[in-house]
Short mmCIF file of C-alpha atoms in Angstrom, two decimals:
data_model
loop_
_atom_site.label_atom_id
_atom_site.label_comp_id
_atom_site.label_asym_id
_atom_site.label_seq_id
_atom_site.Cartn_x
_atom_site.Cartn_y
_atom_site.Cartn_z
CA MET A 239 153.39 243.06 -2.22
CA THR A 240 156.92 243.44 -0.91
CA ASN A 241 159.64 243.47 -3.52
CA LYS A 242 162.13 240.78 -2.60
CA LYS A 243 165.01 242.86 -3.93
CA GLU A 244 164.19 245.59 -1.38
CA MET A 245 164.84 243.36 1.63
CA THR A 246 167.75 244.59 3.69
CA ALA A 247 170.29 242.97 5.96
CA PRO A 248 173.24 244.17 8.06
CA ASN A 249 176.26 244.99 5.91
CA VAL A 250 178.77 242.38 7.01
CA SER A 251 182.24 242.86 5.58
CA VAL A 252 184.41 240.03 4.38
CA GLY A 253 187.42 239.20 6.51
CA ALA A 254 188.55 238.85 10.12
CA ASP A 255 185.79 241.09 11.55
CA THR A 256 183.21 238.31 11.16
CA GLU A 257 182.22 236.22 14.14
CA GLN A 258 183.77 233.11 12.64
CA SER A 259 187.31 232.47 13.87
CA SER A 260 190.19 232.86 11.42
CA GLN A 261 191.31 229.29 12.09
CA ASN A 262 187.83 228.01 11.18
CA LEU A 263 187.90 230.01 7.96
CA ILE A 264 191.30 228.57 7.08
CA ASP A 265 190.09 225.03 7.75
CA ASN A 266 186.88 225.45 5.75
CA SER A 267 188.52 227.31 2.88
CA LEU A 268 190.48 224.19 2.06
CA THR A 269 187.25 222.80 0.60
CA ASP A 270 187.08 225.78 -1.78
CA PHE A 271 190.00 224.21 -3.66
CA ASP A 272 188.75 222.52 -6.81
CA PRO A 273 190.24 219.03 -7.13
CA ASN A 274 188.90 218.82 -10.70
CA PHE A 275 190.94 221.80 -11.89
CA LYS A 276 192.99 220.77 -14.93
CA GLY A 277 196.41 222.12 -15.80
CA GLY A 278 197.48 223.03 -19.32
CA ASP A 279 199.06 219.67 -20.20
CA GLU A 280 196.08 217.71 -18.93
CA MET A 281 193.64 219.93 -20.83
CA GLN A 282 195.64 219.43 -24.03
CA ARG A 283 195.55 215.65 -23.62
CA GLU A 284 191.79 215.79 -23.05
CA ILE A 285 191.25 217.88 -26.18
CA LEU A 286 193.20 215.37 -28.26
CA ARG A 287 191.17 212.54 -26.75
CA MET A 288 187.90 214.32 -27.60
CA MET A 289 188.99 214.64 -31.24
CA ASP A 290 189.07 210.87 -31.55
CA PRO A 291 185.95 209.79 -33.58
CA SER A 292 185.37 206.94 -31.13
CA TYR A 293 185.22 209.33 -28.15
CA LEU A 294 181.89 209.46 -26.27
CA LYS A 295 181.35 212.66 -24.31
CA THR A 296 179.99 211.95 -20.82
CA VAL A 297 179.37 214.03 -17.71
CA SER A 298 179.51 212.59 -14.22
CA MET A 299 176.86 213.48 -11.65
CA SER A 300 179.49 215.48 -9.73
CA GLU A 301 180.41 217.47 -12.84
CA LEU A 302 176.72 218.04 -13.54
CA LEU A 303 176.21 219.59 -10.11
CA ASP A 304 179.42 221.64 -10.35
CA ASN A 305 178.25 223.54 -13.45
CA VAL A 306 175.90 226.49 -13.84
CA TYR A 307 173.56 226.05 -16.81
CA GLN A 308 171.91 228.94 -18.58
CA SER A 309 168.51 229.85 -17.19
CA LYS A 310 165.50 229.71 -19.49
CA PRO A 311 162.76 231.77 -17.82
CA PRO A 312 159.19 230.96 -18.90
CA LEU A 313 157.24 233.25 -21.20
CA VAL A 314 154.09 232.76 -19.12
CA ASP A 315 154.82 231.54 -15.58
CA GLY A 316 153.60 228.00 -15.07
CA LEU A 317 152.07 227.77 -18.55
CA LEU A 318 154.34 228.47 -21.54
CA TYR A 319 158.09 227.80 -21.57
CA ARG A 320 160.92 228.06 -24.06
CA GLY A 321 161.17 225.12 -26.42
CA THR A 322 158.98 223.63 -29.15
CA TYR A 323 155.29 223.02 -28.47
CA LEU A 324 152.30 221.82 -30.45
CA PHE A 325 149.03 223.73 -30.15
CA VAL A 326 146.36 221.38 -31.39
CA GLY A 327 142.61 221.60 -32.01
CA ALA A 328 139.91 220.88 -34.55
CA PRO A 329 139.53 223.31 -37.47
CA LYS A 330 137.57 226.54 -36.90
CA LEU A 331 137.61 226.13 -33.12
CA GLY A 332 139.15 229.49 -32.20
CA LYS A 333 142.85 228.51 -32.15
CA SER A 334 143.91 231.54 -34.18
CA PHE A 335 142.10 233.91 -31.82
CA LEU A 336 143.89 232.33 -28.86
CA MET A 337 147.21 232.57 -30.73
CA THR A 338 146.60 236.27 -31.41
CA GLN A 339 145.73 236.78 -27.75
CA LEU A 340 148.86 234.98 -26.58
CA ALA A 341 151.04 236.90 -29.06
CA TYR A 342 149.64 240.25 -27.91
CA HIS A 343 150.08 239.55 -24.20
CA ILE A 344 153.70 238.40 -24.58
CA SER A 345 154.64 241.24 -26.95
CA THR A 346 153.26 243.79 -24.46
CA GLY A 347 154.20 242.00 -21.22
CA THR A 348 150.56 242.12 -20.09
CA PRO A 349 149.51 239.38 -17.60
CA LEU A 350 147.50 236.60 -19.24
CA TRP A 351 144.59 235.48 -17.06
CA ASN A 352 146.46 236.95 -14.07
CA TYR A 353 149.56 234.83 -14.82
CA PRO A 354 152.81 236.83 -15.03
CA VAL A 355 154.17 237.33 -18.56
CA ARG A 356 157.72 238.24 -19.63
CA LYS A 357 157.76 240.76 -22.46
CA GLY A 358 159.47 239.87 -25.72
CA THR A 359 159.18 240.34 -29.46
CA VAL A 360 156.73 237.95 -31.16
CA LEU A 361 156.54 236.73 -34.77
CA TYR A 362 153.19 235.28 -35.82
CA LEU A 363 153.17 233.39 -39.13
CA ALA A 364 149.41 233.37 -39.85
CA LEU A 365 149.70 231.26 -42.97
CA GLU A 366 145.98 230.48 -43.32
CA ASP A 367 144.96 234.16 -43.06
CA ASP A 368 145.36 237.40 -44.97
CA TYR A 369 146.22 240.85 -43.63
CA ARG A 370 142.63 242.09 -43.79
CA ARG A 371 141.44 239.26 -41.54
CA LEU A 372 144.36 239.84 -39.18
CA GLN A 373 143.54 243.54 -39.03
CA GLU A 374 139.91 242.87 -38.12
CA ARG A 375 140.83 240.24 -35.55
CA SER A 376 143.36 242.53 -33.86
CA TYR A 377 140.86 245.40 -33.80
CA TRP A 378 138.03 243.26 -32.35
CA MET A 379 140.26 241.94 -29.61
CA PHE A 380 142.48 244.91 -28.70
CA GLY A 381 141.16 248.02 -30.40
CA THR A 382 143.68 250.46 -31.85
CA ALA A 383 146.44 249.88 -29.29
CA GLU A 384 150.01 250.55 -30.42
CA ASN A 385 152.28 247.52 -30.59
CA GLU A 386 155.71 247.63 -32.21
CA SER A 387 156.83 244.26 -30.79
CA LEU A 388 154.31 241.99 -32.55
CA PHE A 389 155.00 241.11 -36.19
CA PHE A 390 152.73 239.23 -38.62
CA SER A 391 153.36 237.44 -41.88
CA VAL A 392 150.88 235.58 -44.10
CA SER A 393 153.49 233.91 -46.32
CA ALA A 394 156.67 232.00 -45.61
CA GLY A 395 158.87 229.35 -47.13
CA GLN A 396 158.84 225.69 -46.23
CA LEU A 397 161.30 223.71 -44.16
CA GLY A 398 164.31 223.08 -46.35
CA SER A 399 163.07 225.64 -48.84
CA GLY A 400 163.53 229.09 -47.33
CA LEU A 401 161.83 228.95 -43.92
CA ASP A 402 164.99 228.12 -41.99
CA GLU A 403 166.81 231.16 -43.39
CA GLN A 404 163.76 233.44 -42.95
CA LEU A 405 163.39 232.61 -39.26
CA THR A 406 167.13 232.87 -38.63
CA ASN A 407 167.27 236.30 -40.27
CA PHE A 408 164.31 237.53 -38.23
CA LEU A 409 165.89 236.31 -34.99
CA GLN A 410 169.15 238.04 -35.84
CA GLU A 411 167.33 241.29 -36.63
CA HIS A 412 165.21 240.99 -33.46
CA PRO A 413 167.45 239.43 -30.77
CA ASP A 414 164.81 240.06 -28.09
CA THR A 415 162.39 237.63 -29.78
CA SER A 416 160.88 235.16 -27.32
CA LEU A 417 158.01 233.58 -29.30
CA ILE A 418 157.42 232.46 -32.89
CA ILE A 419 153.99 231.06 -33.79
CA ILE A 420 153.63 228.98 -36.95
CA ASP A 421 149.96 228.67 -37.90
CA THR A 422 149.88 225.98 -39.24
CA LEU A 423 152.57 223.29 -39.16
CA GLN A 424 151.18 221.70 -42.32
CA LYS A 425 151.85 224.92 -44.25
CA VAL A 426 155.60 224.72 -43.66
CA ARG A 427 156.17 220.99 -44.01
CA GLU A 428 158.85 220.46 -46.62
CA ILE A 429 157.85 219.29 -50.07
CA GLY A 430 157.20 215.58 -49.82
CA GLY A 431 156.59 215.99 -46.08
CA ASP A 432 153.17 214.37 -46.38
CA ASN A 433 154.87 211.06 -45.64
CA TYR A 434 153.39 210.59 -42.18
CA SER A 435 155.91 208.14 -40.81
CA TYR A 436 157.15 208.32 -37.23
CA ALA A 437 160.68 209.05 -38.44
CA ASN A 438 159.52 211.86 -40.74
CA ASP A 439 157.33 213.52 -38.07
CA TYR A 440 160.09 213.22 -35.47
CA GLN A 441 162.66 214.73 -37.85
CA ILE A 442 160.42 217.73 -38.66
CA ILE A 443 159.94 218.68 -35.00
CA THR A 444 163.58 217.98 -34.17
CA ARG A 445 164.66 220.37 -36.92
CA LEU A 446 162.43 223.15 -35.56
CA LYS A 447 163.43 222.35 -31.99
CA THR A 448 167.10 222.86 -32.85
CA LEU A 449 166.30 226.40 -33.97
CA ALA A 450 164.22 227.11 -30.85
CA ASP A 451 166.88 225.75 -28.51
CA ASN A 452 169.76 227.54 -30.24
CA TYR A 453 168.02 230.91 -29.85
CA SER A 454 166.35 230.13 -26.51
CA ILE A 455 162.85 230.96 -27.77
CA CYS A 456 159.45 229.30 -27.72
CA LEU A 457 158.27 227.89 -31.05
CA LEU A 458 154.52 227.25 -31.02
CA LEU A 459 153.24 225.04 -33.87
CA VAL A 460 149.50 225.14 -34.57
CA HIS A 461 148.22 221.78 -35.76
CA HIS A 462 144.97 219.86 -36.21
CA THR A 463 143.43 216.84 -34.51
CA ARG A 464 142.27 213.68 -36.22
CA LYS A 465 138.58 212.69 -36.20
CA GLN A 466 139.05 209.44 -34.27
CA GLN A 467 138.41 209.69 -30.54
CA SER A 468 140.85 208.31 -27.96
CA ASP A 469 140.99 207.76 -24.21
CA ASP A 470 144.19 209.83 -24.18
CA LYS A 471 143.26 213.16 -25.78
CA PHE A 472 146.82 213.77 -26.95
CA ASP A 473 146.55 210.65 -29.13
CA MET A 474 144.11 212.72 -31.23
CA ILE A 475 146.99 214.77 -32.65
CA SER A 476 147.00 214.35 -36.42
CA GLY A 477 150.01 212.39 -37.65
CA THR A 478 152.16 209.93 -35.76
CA ASN A 479 153.43 209.96 -32.17
CA GLY A 480 156.70 211.27 -33.57
CA LEU A 481 155.33 214.83 -33.42
CA LEU A 482 154.62 214.80 -29.69
CA GLY A 483 157.62 212.58 -28.99
CA ALA A 484 160.07 215.17 -30.33
CA ALA A 485 158.24 218.25 -28.98
CA ASP A 486 158.69 219.65 -25.48
CA GLY A 487 154.95 219.53 -24.89
CA ALA A 488 151.51 220.18 -26.30
CA PHE A 489 148.34 222.21 -25.79
CA LEU A 490 145.03 220.66 -26.82
CA LEU A 491 141.95 222.87 -27.28
CA THR A 492 138.60 221.04 -27.31
CA LYS A 493 134.90 221.91 -27.17
CA GLU A 494 131.99 219.70 -26.13
CA LYS A 495 129.70 221.72 -28.40
CA ARG A 496 131.19 223.33 -31.50
CA THR A 497 128.60 226.13 -31.36
CA GLY A 498 129.23 226.80 -27.66
CA ASN A 499 131.62 229.30 -26.10
CA ALA A 500 133.09 226.96 -23.48
CA ALA A 501 136.31 225.06 -24.13
CA CYS A 502 139.00 223.08 -22.32
CA LEU A 503 142.72 223.62 -22.80
CA ASP A 504 144.71 220.55 -21.76
CA VAL A 505 148.43 221.11 -21.18
CA SER A 506 151.18 218.51 -21.03
CA GLY A 507 154.91 219.15 -21.19
CA ARG A 508 158.39 218.50 -19.87
CA ASP A 509 158.69 221.77 -17.95
CA GLN A 510 155.15 222.13 -16.65
CA PRO A 511 152.73 219.75 -14.93
CA ASP A 512 149.70 218.28 -16.67
CA GLN A 513 146.76 220.60 -16.16
CA ARG A 514 143.40 221.60 -17.60
CA LEU A 515 142.22 225.16 -18.06
CA HIS A 516 138.50 225.84 -18.51
CA LEU A 517 138.06 228.75 -20.92
CA PHE A 518 135.10 230.84 -22.06
CA ARG A 519 134.89 232.89 -25.27
CA ASN A 520 133.90 236.52 -24.73
CA GLU A 521 131.23 237.21 -27.36
CA GLU A 522 132.12 240.91 -27.61
CA THR A 523 135.92 240.84 -27.83
CA LEU A 524 136.16 237.22 -29.04
CA ALA A 525 139.05 236.77 -26.59
CA TRP A 526 139.34 233.67 -24.40
CA GLU A 527 138.79 234.19 -20.67
CA LEU A 528 139.81 231.82 -17.88
CA GLU A 529 137.04 230.40 -15.71
CA ARG A 530 139.04 228.00 -13.57
CA VAL A 531 142.07 225.73 -13.47
CA GLU A 532 141.29 222.11 -12.71
CA LYS A 533 144.76 221.62 -11.29
CA GLU A 534 146.60 224.49 -9.65
CA LEU A 535 149.74 225.55 -11.46
CA TRP A 536 152.83 223.94 -9.97
CA LYS A 537 155.16 226.10 -7.92
CA SER A 538 158.71 225.31 -6.91
CA PRO A 539 159.09 224.30 -3.24
CA PRO A 540 160.47 227.04 -0.99
CA GLU A 541 164.25 227.42 -0.86
CA PRO A 542 165.28 229.37 2.30
CA LEU A 543 168.82 229.82 0.98
CA LEU A 544 167.56 232.09 -1.80
CA GLU A 545 165.66 234.24 0.68
CA GLN A 546 168.85 234.58 2.76
CA ILE A 547 170.88 235.63 -0.27
CA SER A 548 168.22 238.16 -1.26
CA ALA A 549 168.37 239.67 2.23
CA PHE A 550 172.18 239.65 2.20
CA LEU A 551 172.41 241.41 -1.16
CA SER A 552 170.52 244.47 0.01
CA LEU A 553 169.83 247.74 -1.79
CA ASP A 554 173.15 249.28 -0.74
CA ARG A 555 175.11 246.21 -1.85
CA LYS A 556 174.64 245.64 -5.59
CA GLU A 557 177.46 243.11 -5.93
CA TRP A 558 179.39 240.69 -3.77
CA VAL A 559 182.42 238.52 -4.67
CA GLY A 560 184.09 235.95 -2.46
CA THR A 561 184.61 232.25 -1.77
CA PRO A 562 181.81 229.84 -0.85
CA THR A 563 183.31 229.64 2.64
CA GLU A 564 183.00 233.40 3.09
CA LEU A 565 179.46 233.39 1.72
CA ALA A 566 178.40 230.60 4.10
CA ALA A 567 179.86 232.62 6.98
CA HIS A 568 177.97 235.78 6.00
CA LEU A 569 174.70 233.89 5.58
CA GLY A 570 175.21 232.04 8.82
CA VAL A 571 174.39 228.68 7.25
CA ASP A 572 175.79 225.39 8.47
CA MET A 573 176.70 224.06 5.05
CA LYS A 574 179.92 222.86 3.48
CA PRO A 575 181.19 225.23 0.76
CA ASN A 576 180.95 222.55 -1.94
CA ALA A 577 177.33 221.79 -1.01
CA LEU A 578 176.51 225.52 -0.98
CA THR A 579 178.00 226.01 -4.45
CA ARG A 580 176.12 223.05 -5.90
CA ARG A 581 172.82 224.21 -4.43
CA LEU A 582 173.36 227.64 -5.99
CA ASN A 583 174.31 226.04 -9.32
CA VAL A 584 171.00 224.21 -9.42
CA ASN A 585 168.98 227.28 -8.34
CA ALA A 586 170.82 229.91 -10.43
CA GLY A 587 167.86 230.37 -12.77
CA ARG A 588 165.37 230.66 -9.95
CA LEU A 589 167.59 233.14 -8.10
CA LEU A 590 167.60 235.36 -11.21
CA ASN A 591 163.94 234.96 -12.18
CA GLU A 592 162.40 235.31 -8.73
CA TYR A 593 164.87 237.55 -6.91
CA GLY A 594 166.65 239.45 -9.67
CA ILE A 595 170.09 238.25 -8.54
CA ARG A 596 172.60 236.95 -11.07
CA TYR A 597 174.86 234.16 -9.81
CA GLU A 598 178.23 233.26 -11.31
CA SER A 599 180.80 230.71 -10.21
CA SER A 600 184.39 230.55 -11.41
CA ARG A 601 187.37 228.46 -10.34
CA SER A 602 191.12 228.70 -10.47
CA ARG A 603 193.93 226.39 -9.41
CA SER A 604 193.74 227.59 -5.79
CA GLU A 605 190.07 228.34 -5.06
CA ARG A 606 186.50 228.74 -6.22
CA THR A 607 184.92 232.21 -6.43
CA VAL A 608 181.26 233.15 -6.23
CA LYS A 609 179.83 236.39 -7.64
CA LEU A 610 176.36 237.74 -6.82
CA THR A 611 175.00 240.74 -8.75
CA ALA A 612 171.66 242.49 -8.34
CA ASP A 613 169.99 242.71 -11.75
CA GLN A 614 169.65 246.36 -12.77
CA ALA A 615 166.69 245.69 -15.08
#
């Protein structure tokens, strides 16, 4: 498979030696001027206005498109993203084995069921296990493989009583952490958290979600289903709708026959499409294997502009800096500089994740500047 970062293109210099006339560049560069640029006095007035308790912070659609927001690449492409997710199933169904499998694949960067995985440190709070059981499970599934990026704990505090500080300290000690698994949610509910009201459930997930969002990690909360059946399987999540309402999504593991090895994993979330994975338990390794996906994983529609940028930023050009007008001229695209910048703002994360090119946009009183850098990782 061809590496997109190895694509080459003619080295076109910035300036008058391009085919575009200098007059055309002068005319187009006028649109590089940022009309929203604020001077010192105006910025000071805005800061004072924002300090007013009655001030409501808003963002216009134009401002939204003019900003570059931090990319949050998935842990498992098309399947597991950063945020807070519930992983739900009946007791003794094999959830912990699947959690161990997921933790191992992410901590080693090994593809999961042929889906690309981004390597990161993993913390697995196996609060219904002991270390002997974890040792046996790890050995059955992965043998004696070395792994210094996967950490286990069988005891932890509760929300509001030590857990918050424990997780924060771990994240500060291991800044490359991408996944924390809490098995189970019930074990860390704060004292008195058995009040299953919508408000209480929503507050619990919101509190954990704040931590996940602040550190840009995935927080996976193992939870149980209720016994009552429902037309919507996600209504079987134990507790109120406040749990799923506050979470970014949920995974639901079910079996038609408890004694069988076949299972279905239903996925629903904000960042991924609804889908169903048919799994089969390997009787020797006890790991879950993928048989088929009922709905193909969603892929972003093609964006030719990103391909053009990848070709432009060739191997012998690791970095490029210039105005949107100059970039449009080099790419040979018929696009206004403002439209080009906004399209890159929206696709900044995809440009980095798929093509290894970091995009930055800055602005001054006179013009807007674009910077493209080939990721050295």
